[in-house]
Coordinates of C-alpha atoms in Angstrom, one line a residue:
M13 CA 115.9 -20.6 26.6
L14 CA 114.8 -23.6 28.2
G15 CA 115.7 -27.5 27.2
W16 CA 115.7 -31.1 28.7
L17 CA 119.2 -32.6 28.8
Y18 CA 120.3 -35.8 30.5
L19 CA 124.2 -37.0 31.3
P20 CA 125.7 -39.9 32.9
L21 CA 126.2 -39.2 37.0
P22 CA 127.6 -41.6 39.0
K23 CA 125.1 -44.0 39.9
S24 CA 123.5 -43.4 43.0
V25 CA 122.7 -39.7 41.8
S26 CA 122.0 -40.5 37.9
Q27 CA 118.9 -38.6 36.7
I28 CA 117.5 -36.5 34.8
F29 CA 117.8 -32.3 35.0
F30 CA 115.4 -29.4 33.9
F31 CA 117.4 -26.3 33.0
F32 CA 116.2 -23.0 32.9
F33 CA 118.1 -19.6 31.3
P34 CA 116.6 -16.6 31.8
G35 CA 118.1 -14.3 29.1
S36 CA 121.2 -14.4 29.4
I37 CA 124.1 -17.5 29.4
V38 CA 125.0 -19.2 32.7
N39 CA 128.3 -20.1 33.2
P40 CA 127.5 -24.2 33.9
R41 CA 130.2 -24.5 35.8
R42 CA 128.6 -21.9 38.9
M43 CA 126.4 -24.2 39.3
E44 CA 123.1 -23.3 41.9
S45 CA 121.1 -25.5 44.3
L46 CA 117.5 -26.2 42.7
G47 CA 114.6 -26.3 45.3
N48 CA 114.1 -29.7 44.8
G49 CA 117.9 -30.5 45.7
T50 CA 119.2 -31.6 42.5
L51 CA 122.4 -30.6 40.5
D52 CA 123.3 -28.2 37.7
V53 CA 125.8 -29.7 35.2
S54 CA 127.6 -28.8 32.8
V55 CA 126.5 -28.6 29.0
T56 CA 129.2 -28.9 26.5
K57 CA 133.1 -28.2 27.1
K58 CA 132.4 -26.3 24.2
F59 CA 129.7 -24.4 25.2
G60 CA 131.5 -23.8 28.5
Q61 CA 134.2 -22.4 26.7
R62 CA 132.3 -19.8 25.4
V63 CA 131.2 -18.5 28.3
Q64 CA 134.1 -18.2 30.3
K65 CA 135.6 -16.4 27.1
K66 CA 132.5 -14.2 27.4
E67 CA 133.4 -13.7 30.9
S68 CA 136.6 -13.3 30.5
E69 CA 136.0 -10.4 28.4
E70 CA 133.6 -8.9 30.6
K71 CA 136.1 -9.1 33.6
K72 CA 138.6 -6.7 32.3
R73 CA 135.6 -4.1 32.4
C74 CA 133.9 -2.6 35.8
S75 CA 131.0 -5.2 36.4
P76 CA 127.4 -3.6 36.5
R77 CA 127.5 -4.5 40.3
L78 CA 131.2 -2.5 41.6
R79 CA 129.6 -0.2 39.5
E80 CA 127.0 0.5 41.9
I81 CA 129.8 0.8 44.2
H82 CA 131.9 4.5 44.7
E83 CA 135.2 4.1 42.8
S84 CA 136.7 4.7 45.9
K85 CA 135.5 2.0 47.4
R86 CA 136.2 -0.6 45.1
P87 CA 138.6 -3.3 45.3
Y88 CA 142.0 -3.2 43.2
Y89 CA 144.8 -5.4 42.3
G90 CA 146.9 -2.9 40.3
P91 CA 150.1 -1.2 41.2
P92 CA 149.8 0.3 44.3
R93 CA 150.4 3.7 43.3
K94 CA 147.2 4.2 41.3
H95 CA 145.0 3.2 44.9
H96 CA 145.0 3.0 48.6
P97 CA 141.8 2.1 50.2
P98 CA 143.0 2.6 54.1
I99 CA 143.3 0.0 56.5
L100 CA 141.3 0.9 60.2
L101 CA 143.6 0.6 62.7
E102 CA 140.7 -0.2 65.6
G103 CA 142.3 -0.2 69.2
L104 CA 145.0 1.7 67.9
D105 CA 146.3 5.0 69.4
A106 CA 146.0 7.6 66.8
A107 CA 149.0 8.6 67.5
A108 CA 151.3 5.6 67.5
E109 CA 149.8 5.0 64.0
T110 CA 152.5 2.9 61.3
P111 CA 153.1 3.6 57.7
S112 CA 151.4 0.3 56.7
A113 CA 148.5 2.0 58.2
Q114 CA 147.7 4.3 55.6
L115 CA 148.2 1.9 52.2
S116 CA 146.0 -0.5 50.8
A117 CA 144.3 -3.5 52.6
F118 CA 144.5 -5.4 49.5
S119 CA 149.0 -5.3 49.1
Y120 CA 151.0 -6.6 50.8
V121 CA 154.1 -4.3 52.2
P122 CA 156.3 -4.6 55.2
H123 CA 155.0 -5.0 58.9
T124 CA 156.6 -2.5 61.0
R125 CA 158.1 -3.3 63.8
T126 CA 155.8 -1.7 65.8
D127 CA 153.1 -3.8 64.6
K128 CA 154.4 -6.7 65.7
A129 CA 155.1 -5.8 69.1
R130 CA 151.5 -4.7 69.2
V131 CA 150.8 -8.4 67.9
K132 CA 153.1 -10.2 70.7
K133 CA 151.7 -8.5 73.0
A134 CA 147.9 -9.4 72.3
L135 CA 149.0 -12.6 72.4
R136 CA 151.2 -12.3 75.8
I137 CA 148.1 -10.9 77.1
Y138 CA 145.8 -13.6 76.2
N139 CA 148.6 -16.2 76.8
K140 CA 148.1 -14.6 80.3
Y141 CA 144.9 -15.2 81.0
Y142 CA 144.9 -18.8 79.3
L143 CA 147.2 -19.8 82.5
H144 CA 144.9 -18.4 84.9
F145 CA 141.6 -19.4 83.7
F146 CA 143.8 -23.0 83.2
Q147 CA 145.2 -22.2 87.0
E148 CA 141.4 -22.0 88.2
E149 CA 140.4 -24.7 86.3
Y150 CA 142.9 -26.8 88.5
A151 CA 141.9 -25.6 91.8
C152 CA 138.3 -26.5 90.7
E153 CA 139.3 -29.8 90.1
N154 CA 141.0 -30.3 93.2
D155 CA 139.0 -28.3 95.2
T156 CA 141.0 -25.3 96.1
I157 CA 140.4 -21.7 94.8
P158 CA 142.6 -18.7 95.7
L159 CA 141.7 -15.4 94.1
A160 CA 143.5 -14.2 91.3
K161 CA 142.6 -10.3 92.6
H162 CA 145.2 -8.8 90.5
L163 CA 143.6 -9.9 87.4
D164 CA 140.2 -9.1 88.7
L165 CA 138.6 -11.9 86.9
K166 CA 135.1 -12.0 89.9
Q167 CA 134.8 -15.1 90.5
K168 CA 133.6 -15.5 93.7
E169 CA 136.0 -17.3 96.4
G170 CA 135.2 -21.1 97.0
V171 CA 132.6 -21.0 93.6
C172 CA 133.5 -23.4 90.9
E173 CA 131.9 -23.9 87.5
I174 CA 132.5 -27.5 87.2
G175 CA 132.1 -28.2 83.3
G176 CA 131.9 -24.1 82.3
K177 CA 133.2 -22.2 79.1
R178 CA 137.6 -23.9 78.5
P179 CA 140.3 -22.0 79.7
D180 CA 140.7 -20.4 76.4
L181 CA 137.4 -19.3 75.5
K182 CA 137.6 -17.2 79.0
A183 CA 140.8 -15.6 78.2
I184 CA 139.1 -14.7 74.2
S185 CA 135.6 -13.4 76.7
K186 CA 138.3 -11.6 79.6
M187 CA 140.2 -10.2 76.4
I188 CA 136.9 -8.7 74.9
E189 CA 135.8 -7.3 78.1
C190 CA 139.0 -5.8 78.6
N191 CA 139.1 -4.4 75.1
E192 CA 142.1 -6.0 74.5
V193 CA 141.9 -7.8 71.5
L194 CA 144.0 -6.6 68.5
F195 CA 141.5 -5.7 65.8
P196 CA 138.1 -6.2 67.8
T197 CA 136.2 -4.8 64.8
K198 CA 136.2 -7.1 61.4
R199 CA 138.3 -5.8 58.1
F200 CA 139.4 -6.7 55.1
G201 CA 142.4 -7.3 53.6
H202 CA 146.0 -8.2 55.7
L203 CA 146.4 -6.8 59.6
P204 CA 149.7 -5.0 60.5
G205 CA 151.7 -7.3 61.7
I206 CA 150.9 -11.0 60.3
D207 CA 153.4 -12.0 58.0
V208 CA 152.0 -14.1 55.5
G209 CA 154.1 -17.0 56.9
Y210 CA 153.0 -16.6 60.8
Q211 CA 151.9 -19.7 63.3
F212 CA 149.3 -20.1 65.7
Y213 CA 149.5 -22.6 68.2
S214 CA 145.3 -22.6 68.9
R215 CA 142.1 -21.2 67.4
A216 CA 141.9 -19.1 70.1
E217 CA 145.6 -17.2 69.2
M218 CA 143.7 -16.0 66.2
V219 CA 141.1 -14.7 67.8
A220 CA 142.8 -12.6 70.0
L221 CA 144.3 -11.0 67.3
G222 CA 141.3 -10.3 65.5
L223 CA 142.3 -12.6 62.1
H224 CA 139.6 -14.8 62.5
S225 CA 137.2 -14.0 64.7
H226 CA 135.5 -17.5 65.6
W227 CA 137.1 -20.3 67.5
L228 CA 135.2 -23.2 66.0
N229 CA 133.4 -21.8 62.1
S230 CA 135.7 -22.3 59.2
I231 CA 134.7 -19.2 57.5
D232 CA 134.8 -15.5 59.3
Y233 CA 132.3 -13.3 57.6
M234 CA 131.1 -9.7 58.0
G235 CA 127.7 -9.5 58.7
V236 CA 124.7 -7.8 57.3
S237 CA 124.7 -5.3 60.4
C238 CA 127.8 -3.6 58.4
K239 CA 125.7 -2.6 55.8
I240 CA 124.3 0.3 58.6
T241 CA 127.5 1.6 58.0
E242 CA 128.2 4.6 56.0
E243 CA 131.9 3.1 55.1
F244 CA 130.3 0.2 53.6
K245 CA 127.7 1.5 52.1
G246 CA 127.0 -0.3 48.2
Y247 CA 128.1 -3.6 49.8
T248 CA 125.9 -6.9 49.9
F249 CA 126.5 -8.6 52.9
P250 CA 127.1 -10.8 53.9
I251 CA 131.4 -10.8 52.3
A252 CA 133.5 -13.7 54.0
I253 CA 137.2 -12.0 55.4
A254 CA 138.9 -15.0 56.4
I255 CA 138.7 -18.6 56.2
V256 CA 140.9 -21.8 57.9
L257 CA 141.7 -24.9 56.1
S258 CA 141.8 -28.7 58.1
G259 CA 144.6 -30.0 56.3
E260 CA 143.8 -32.2 54.0
Y261 CA 144.5 -29.6 51.5
E262 CA 147.0 -29.5 49.6
D263 CA 150.1 -28.1 51.1
N264 CA 152.5 -24.8 49.1
S265 CA 149.2 -24.7 46.7
E266 CA 148.6 -20.9 44.7
D267 CA 145.0 -22.6 43.9
I268 CA 142.8 -24.0 46.1
V269 CA 139.2 -25.6 46.1
Y270 CA 137.7 -24.9 48.8
T271 CA 134.1 -26.9 50.6
G272 CA 132.3 -24.6 52.5
E273 CA 131.3 -25.1 55.6
D274 CA 127.5 -26.7 57.4
G275 CA 125.1 -29.5 56.2
N276 CA 126.3 -31.1 59.7
R277 CA 129.8 -29.9 59.4
F278 CA 130.8 -32.7 61.9
T279 CA 128.5 -36.1 59.9
G280 CA 127.8 -34.5 56.3
S281 CA 125.1 -35.7 57.2
E282 CA 123.4 -33.0 55.5
H283 CA 122.5 -30.5 51.9
Q284 CA 125.2 -27.7 52.6
E285 CA 122.9 -24.0 52.7
M286 CA 124.0 -20.5 50.3
S287 CA 123.8 -18.3 53.5
C288 CA 125.7 -17.7 56.6
G289 CA 129.4 -18.1 55.4
N290 CA 128.7 -20.1 52.2
L291 CA 126.7 -17.2 50.9
A292 CA 129.7 -14.7 52.0
L293 CA 132.3 -16.8 50.2
K294 CA 129.8 -16.3 47.3
N295 CA 129.4 -12.6 47.6
S296 CA 133.1 -12.1 47.9
M297 CA 134.2 -13.7 44.4
K298 CA 131.0 -11.1 43.2
Q299 CA 132.2 -7.8 45.0
S300 CA 136.7 -9.4 44.3
I301 CA 136.7 -9.1 48.1
P302 CA 140.1 -11.5 48.4
V303 CA 139.8 -13.2 52.0
R304 CA 142.5 -14.7 54.4
V305 CA 143.6 -18.1 54.2
I306 CA 145.3 -19.8 57.0
R307 CA 145.9 -23.7 56.9
G308 CA 146.2 -26.1 59.9
H309 CA 148.6 -28.8 60.0
A310 CA 149.3 -31.6 62.4
G311 CA 152.3 -31.1 64.2
D312 CA 154.3 -33.7 66.7
N313 CA 152.4 -34.7 69.9
H314 CA 149.1 -34.1 68.5
L315 CA 149.8 -30.3 68.5
K316 CA 148.3 -28.4 66.1
I317 CA 149.6 -25.5 63.9
Y318 CA 148.3 -22.8 62.4
T319 CA 150.0 -20.5 59.0
Y320 CA 148.3 -17.4 57.4
D321 CA 149.0 -18.2 54.2
G322 CA 148.3 -14.5 52.9
L323 CA 145.1 -13.1 51.0
Y324 CA 142.9 -15.8 48.2
K325 CA 140.7 -14.3 45.6
V326 CA 137.5 -16.5 45.2
S327 CA 137.1 -16.8 41.5
E328 CA 134.6 -19.1 41.4
C329 CA 131.4 -21.0 42.5
W330 CA 129.9 -24.5 42.3
P331 CA 127.4 -27.1 44.0
A332 CA 128.6 -29.7 43.8
E333 CA 127.9 -34.0 45.1
G334 CA 129.2 -34.9 48.7
V335 CA 131.5 -37.8 50.0
S336 CA 128.3 -39.0 51.2
G337 CA 125.6 -37.8 48.4
F338 CA 124.6 -34.6 50.1
V339 CA 125.2 -31.5 48.7
V340 CA 128.6 -29.5 48.7
Y341 CA 129.6 -25.9 47.7
K342 CA 132.6 -25.4 46.3
Y343 CA 134.6 -22.7 46.0
L344 CA 138.5 -22.1 43.7
L345 CA 140.1 -19.9 45.3
K346 CA 143.4 -18.0 43.4
R347 CA 145.9 -16.9 45.5
L348 CA 147.4 -12.8 44.6
E349 CA 150.4 -12.0 43.2
G350 CA 152.7 -10.0 44.4
Q351 CA 152.9 -11.7 48.4
P352 CA 155.7 -13.7 49.8
K353 CA 156.8 -17.2 48.8
L354 CA 154.0 -19.8 50.3
T355 CA 155.6 -20.9 53.9
S356 CA 153.3 -23.7 54.8
N357 CA 156.3 -26.3 54.2
Q358 CA 157.9 -24.9 57.0
V359 CA 155.6 -26.1 59.4
E360 CA 157.8 -30.0 58.1
C361 CA 160.7 -27.9 59.4
S362 CA 159.5 -27.1 62.2
N363 CA 159.0 -30.5 63.1
G364 CA 162.0 -31.2 63.0
R365 CA 162.2 -33.7 59.0
S366 CA 163.4 -30.4 57.3
R367 CA 163.6 -32.2 53.7
V368 CA 167.2 -31.0 52.6
P369 CA 169.7 -29.3 54.8
A370 CA 171.6 -25.8 53.3
K371 CA 174.8 -27.8 53.6
A372 CA 175.5 -31.5 55.2
P373 CA 175.6 -31.4 58.8
L374 CA 179.3 -31.9 60.7
M375 CA 177.8 -33.4 63.8
V376 CA 180.6 -32.5 66.4
C377 CA 179.0 -34.7 69.1
L378 CA 175.7 -36.6 69.6
D379 CA 175.5 -35.4 73.2
I380 CA 177.3 -32.6 74.5
S381 CA 175.9 -33.4 77.9
E382 CA 177.3 -37.2 77.7
G383 CA 174.0 -38.3 79.1
Q384 CA 173.8 -36.0 82.5
E385 CA 170.7 -34.7 81.0
D386 CA 167.3 -36.4 79.8
V387 CA 167.3 -35.9 76.7
H388 CA 170.4 -36.0 74.0
I389 CA 171.6 -32.5 72.6
P390 CA 173.5 -32.7 69.7
V391 CA 176.2 -30.3 68.8
V392 CA 176.4 -29.5 64.5
N393 CA 178.3 -27.4 62.4
T394 CA 177.6 -26.4 58.9
I395 CA 179.5 -23.0 58.7
D396 CA 183.3 -24.7 59.2
D397 CA 185.4 -27.1 61.3
T398 CA 185.2 -25.1 64.1
T399 CA 184.7 -27.4 67.2
I400 CA 183.7 -27.0 70.8
T401 CA 187.1 -27.2 73.4
G402 CA 188.3 -26.7 76.6
F403 CA 184.3 -26.6 78.0
T404 CA 183.3 -29.2 80.6
Y405 CA 179.5 -29.9 80.9
T406 CA 177.8 -29.9 83.8
K407 CA 174.3 -30.0 85.0
Y408 CA 174.4 -28.6 88.5
N409 CA 176.1 -25.6 90.0
Q410 CA 179.6 -26.0 90.8
I411 CA 180.7 -24.2 94.3
L412 CA 184.5 -23.0 94.7
S413 CA 185.5 -23.8 97.9
N414 CA 185.5 -20.2 99.3
L415 CA 182.0 -19.7 99.4
K416 CA 179.4 -20.7 101.4
L417 CA 175.7 -21.3 100.5
P418 CA 172.9 -20.2 103.3
P419 CA 172.0 -22.8 105.6
N420 CA 168.6 -24.5 103.5
A421 CA 165.5 -22.4 104.2
D422 CA 162.5 -24.3 106.2
G423 CA 159.9 -26.4 104.4
C424 CA 156.3 -26.8 103.6
D425 CA 154.8 -30.0 105.4
C426 CA 152.7 -30.8 102.1
K427 CA 152.8 -34.6 101.6
G428 CA 153.6 -36.2 98.1
S429 CA 153.0 -33.0 95.7
C430 CA 151.6 -29.8 97.1
K431 CA 148.4 -28.7 95.7
N432 CA 146.3 -26.3 98.2
P433 CA 148.4 -23.3 98.5
K434 CA 146.7 -22.2 100.7
R435 CA 148.7 -24.5 102.7
C436 CA 151.6 -24.7 101.5
S437 CA 153.8 -22.4 103.2
C438 CA 155.6 -21.8 99.9
A439 CA 153.4 -21.5 97.9
R440 CA 152.2 -18.3 100.4
L441 CA 155.4 -17.2 99.6
N442 CA 154.9 -15.7 96.0
G443 CA 151.2 -14.6 96.7
V444 CA 147.8 -15.6 96.3
D445 CA 148.1 -18.8 94.6
F446 CA 151.5 -21.0 92.2
P447 CA 153.3 -19.0 90.3
Y448 CA 153.0 -22.7 87.9
V449 CA 150.7 -24.2 86.1
R450 CA 150.7 -27.8 84.8
S451 CA 150.3 -27.3 81.4
N452 CA 151.9 -28.7 79.1
G453 CA 154.5 -30.3 81.9
G454 CA 154.7 -27.0 84.1
R455 CA 154.3 -23.4 82.6
L456 CA 155.6 -19.8 84.9
I457 CA 152.2 -18.4 84.7
E458 CA 153.5 -14.3 84.1
A459 CA 157.5 -13.5 85.0
K460 CA 157.5 -12.0 88.9
D461 CA 160.0 -10.5 90.6
V462 CA 161.4 -13.4 92.4
V463 CA 159.6 -17.1 92.4
F464 CA 159.9 -18.8 95.5
E465 CA 159.8 -22.8 94.8
C466 CA 159.6 -25.4 97.0
G467 CA 162.9 -27.2 98.5
P468 CA 164.7 -30.0 100.7
N469 CA 163.1 -30.0 103.3
C470 CA 159.9 -29.4 102.0
G471 CA 157.2 -32.3 102.4
C472 CA 156.6 -33.3 98.8
G473 CA 158.5 -35.0 96.1
P474 CA 159.8 -34.1 92.9
G475 CA 156.8 -34.1 90.5
C476 CA 155.4 -31.4 92.7
I477 CA 154.0 -28.3 91.2
N478 CA 156.0 -25.4 92.9
R479 CA 159.2 -27.6 91.5
I480 CA 159.2 -27.3 87.9
S481 CA 161.9 -25.7 87.2
Q482 CA 163.9 -27.9 88.7
Q483 CA 163.1 -30.9 87.2
G484 CA 165.7 -30.7 84.3
I485 CA 165.5 -30.3 80.5
K486 CA 162.8 -31.0 78.2
Y487 CA 163.1 -29.9 75.6
Q488 CA 165.1 -31.1 73.0
L489 CA 167.8 -28.3 71.4
E490 CA 170.3 -28.1 69.5
V491 CA 173.4 -26.5 69.2
F492 CA 175.0 -25.0 66.0
R493 CA 176.7 -23.4 64.5
T494 CA 176.4 -19.7 63.4
S495 CA 178.4 -17.7 60.6
D496 CA 178.2 -14.2 62.3
R497 CA 177.6 -14.7 66.1
G498 CA 179.2 -17.9 67.6
W499 CA 177.3 -20.7 68.9
A500 CA 174.1 -20.3 69.1
V501 CA 170.8 -22.9 70.5
K502 CA 167.6 -23.7 69.1
T503 CA 164.8 -26.3 69.8
K504 CA 163.4 -28.9 68.1
D505 CA 160.1 -28.7 69.9
F506 CA 158.0 -26.7 70.5
I507 CA 157.7 -24.5 73.8
P508 CA 154.2 -23.0 75.3
S509 CA 154.9 -19.6 76.7
G510 CA 156.5 -20.0 80.4
A511 CA 157.9 -23.4 79.6
P512 CA 160.8 -23.3 82.1
V513 CA 163.9 -24.2 79.4
C514 CA 167.4 -24.5 81.1
E515 CA 169.0 -22.9 83.9
Y516 CA 172.4 -20.7 83.5
I517 CA 175.3 -23.4 84.8
G518 CA 178.5 -22.6 85.8
E519 CA 180.5 -22.1 88.9
L520 CA 179.3 -20.0 91.4
R521 CA 181.9 -16.9 92.1
R522 CA 181.7 -13.5 93.4
T523 CA 181.9 -10.6 91.2
N524 CA 185.5 -8.9 92.9
E525 CA 187.1 -12.5 91.9
L526 CA 187.0 -11.6 88.0
D527 CA 190.0 -8.9 87.8
S528 CA 191.8 -12.4 85.7
V529 CA 188.7 -13.3 83.6
A530 CA 187.9 -10.0 82.2
E531 CA 188.2 -11.3 78.5
N532 CA 185.2 -14.3 79.7
D533 CA 181.7 -13.0 78.1
Y534 CA 180.2 -16.1 79.5
I535 CA 179.8 -14.5 83.2
F536 CA 176.1 -13.7 84.3
E537 CA 176.5 -11.7 87.3
I538 CA 173.6 -12.6 89.8
D539 CA 171.5 -9.2 90.0
C540 CA 168.0 -10.1 90.5
W541 CA 167.1 -6.7 91.7
Q542 CA 167.9 -5.7 88.5
T543 CA 165.7 -7.9 87.4
I544 CA 163.1 -7.3 89.1
K545 CA 163.3 -3.4 87.7
G546 CA 163.1 -4.5 84.7
I547 CA 166.2 -4.7 82.7
G548 CA 166.9 -0.9 81.1
G549 CA 162.6 -0.3 81.3
R550 CA 162.7 -2.9 78.9
E551 CA 160.7 -5.8 81.2
R552 CA 157.6 -5.0 83.6
R553 CA 157.4 -8.0 86.6
L554 CA 154.5 -8.7 88.4
G555 CA 155.0 -7.7 91.8
D556 CA 153.6 -8.5 94.9
V557 CA 156.1 -11.1 96.7
F558 CA 156.6 -11.7 100.4
D559 CA 158.8 -9.4 101.7
L560 CA 160.6 -8.4 99.1
G561 CA 159.2 -4.6 99.2
R562 CA 160.8 -4.0 102.3
R563 CA 164.7 -5.0 101.2
D564 CA 167.1 -2.2 100.3
E565 CA 168.6 -0.9 97.0
K566 CA 171.0 -0.2 97.7
E567 CA 171.8 -4.1 99.4
F568 CA 171.6 -5.3 95.4
A569 CA 174.0 -1.5 94.5
E570 CA 176.2 -3.8 93.3
P571 CA 175.8 -8.3 92.9
E572 CA 178.1 -9.8 94.6
F573 CA 177.6 -13.3 93.5
C574 CA 177.8 -14.1 89.8
V575 CA 178.1 -17.2 88.0
D576 CA 180.5 -18.2 85.5
A577 CA 180.0 -20.8 82.5
G578 CA 183.9 -19.8 80.8
R579 CA 185.2 -23.2 81.7
I580 CA 182.4 -25.6 83.1
G581 CA 178.6 -24.9 81.9
N582 CA 175.4 -25.9 80.5
V583 CA 173.9 -25.5 77.5
A584 CA 173.1 -22.7 78.3
R585 CA 175.9 -20.9 78.3
F586 CA 175.7 -21.4 74.3
I587 CA 172.3 -19.2 74.3
N588 CA 172.9 -16.0 72.5
H589 CA 171.7 -12.5 73.0
S590 CA 168.8 -10.5 71.6
C591 CA 167.4 -7.1 71.3
D592 CA 163.4 -9.4 70.7
P593 CA 163.9 -12.0 72.7
N594 CA 161.6 -15.1 72.8
L595 CA 163.0 -16.4 76.7
F596 CA 163.0 -14.3 79.6
V597 CA 165.4 -14.4 82.7
Q598 CA 163.4 -15.7 86.2
C599 CA 165.9 -15.4 89.5
V600 CA 164.1 -18.7 91.4
L601 CA 164.1 -19.7 95.0
S602 CA 164.1 -23.3 96.1
S603 CA 166.9 -24.5 98.6
H604 CA 167.5 -20.5 100.9
H605 CA 166.0 -17.9 100.4
D606 CA 169.0 -15.5 99.7
L607 CA 168.6 -13.3 96.2
K608 CA 172.1 -12.7 96.1
L609 CA 172.5 -16.3 95.2
A610 CA 169.1 -16.8 93.5
R611 CA 168.8 -19.7 90.2
I612 CA 169.0 -18.4 86.3
V613 CA 166.4 -19.9 85.0
L614 CA 165.3 -18.9 81.3
F615 CA 161.9 -19.2 80.6
A616 CA 159.7 -18.9 77.2
S617 CA 158.2 -16.0 77.2
D618 CA 156.2 -16.3 73.7
D619 CA 155.0 -19.9 72.2
I620 CA 158.7 -21.0 70.3
A621 CA 157.9 -22.7 67.0
P622 CA 160.4 -25.9 66.4
M623 CA 163.3 -25.2 65.0
Q624 CA 164.0 -21.8 66.0
E625 CA 167.0 -19.9 67.6
L626 CA 166.1 -19.8 71.1
T627 CA 167.9 -16.2 72.8
Y628 CA 167.7 -13.7 75.3
D629 CA 168.1 -9.5 76.5
Y630 CA 171.9 -10.2 78.1
G631 CA 171.2 -7.1 79.5
Y632 CA 174.0 -4.8 79.5
A633 CA 174.5 -1.4 79.9
L634 CA 176.9 0.5 77.0
D635 CA 179.8 1.0 77.6
S636 CA 179.0 -1.0 81.3
V637 CA 182.1 -3.3 80.2
V638 CA 185.7 -2.7 80.8
D639 CA 188.6 -4.6 80.1
K640 CA 191.8 -5.3 83.0
N641 CA 192.9 -1.7 82.2
G642 CA 190.1 0.2 82.7
K643 CA 188.7 0.7 78.9
V644 CA 185.4 0.4 77.8
R645 CA 185.0 -2.3 75.9
M646 CA 182.6 -2.4 73.1
L647 CA 180.5 -5.2 71.3
P648 CA 178.4 -4.4 68.2
C649 CA 175.5 -6.4 68.5
H650 CA 174.3 -8.9 65.0
C651 CA 170.8 -10.2 66.3
G652 CA 169.6 -9.0 63.0
T653 CA 166.1 -8.4 64.7
S654 CA 164.2 -4.7 64.2
E655 CA 164.5 -4.1 67.8
C656 CA 168.3 -4.5 67.3
R657 CA 170.0 -1.5 69.6
K658 CA 173.3 -1.9 67.0
R659 CA 175.3 -2.5 70.3
L660 CA 175.7 -5.2 73.1
Y661 CA 177.8 -3.4 75.6

């Protein structure tokens, strides 16, 4: 079929087009770029409807392209009972395969707790490397370069790479080098442990998991090198497997018109080409292979949040005129059915802008601290009419008259702010470097046996990097009422992993004085040895702390002191237990070096999204709590996590 056709286009590109249709009808909406850069356009509405009807009828049958692919390898969207192409488990132990491992890559299934635990572990590894490299970069800028030997970072002492890779990219490289990327081999479909709605706070985190393997490009695809493997024999490569959408796309839409990449992605000053990622998306369309879609959103405080929205089918592809007049490729993406509801709108809720609460909250008080903290801590109740009574807020531990604190330890002679860990005597107590980095206002690089901070006899000021936990509450917290766990605490801000949240505050007392308060559930025993060993084997700490290995375990067999927050305390008193917590307990020594009277500080173990409840593991051993008559007390656990042990004590 040969013909001439003139249709009015925007004035800037009005022109005559030549169409050539060799032997078969071409869908006018799926236009291809001609050699001279011009664009095809729609013929007529009626003609297009006939074409779409014809294609719809053909799609009901197996396409010629799919006939060349073995039936066991064809993508399938029907009932799960008919077809289950296996998911590959790169990087996972064969003995630990989860039930979800054998289910369809394109069918949504609930993720097991093992899947989720592996995701959490991989992200913690990434954050650890990231903070170490961030510290290394800071040391370079300040001409102080200690060696983090336990990480084997392979950096020569005294050598600094100014202007090198960013810390997040170095962390990714380190994970690749150590084979610690969760899914290092590219693959189709959902990834075990990453549920629809999962949120990330950097592109690098997605690379660390293998959800999207490039920190900059929008389209992630499997290249032509994959066709040599037996598993992918018969497929046409490249094939797109994941895309990242920027914030200009409509939230929660089941259909997305996606604009391809390149053509000078930064200025849009060139024609896009049907190659690389653009070609990969087209091949995914032809072979009916869905892609993972991750949406990027702008959060508060310049924070970028990425939400996994699930699998989308590439339904159509066509070239169009971009904003600058150059050719861009557009793709119609349709979300697969059977997946959880889209949750991208939860980003708005997580930024503290929830549109409609389940019930108008009862504002118990505007600030439970009554101005003692730098940020207000409101108390709300949407459950009942309960208020908080018999409790006095305090920012500092109260010392009983019969208890005498150890004398203040000798401090460092740094001036202003400690910068060089080789010269700071307090930093040397922690090993080779400061335990904190200045990222996001101060973060603990990783959990340690004990953190030694600068104290009252040090020459540095309150803004010193080695006083991070002494700087008070920085994040907006809220006390709220739950239906089955009493009061709880959530954050209105994003809290990065390693950030100090609050100290457990109350009355310092001896544990042998607790007989009269046996019913008090707000007792926190200062048991650093339990923390060092790991709570019931559930936590592991970085050792190598000054003089700690020479201590006798019998010295800490029974905790001598505790913090009683029953009548007097701070916001930490209201933080609930969880068997899968997002906070961890860290013993901190600042004014003195007596482990028996260490400060109890709660740090974020993972990145915590806004509006999430804060929890930590109370660390009880079963049958360890008795009443005043010696009878064992039992309390069921209602944390509701997949790791729940069913009993608190």
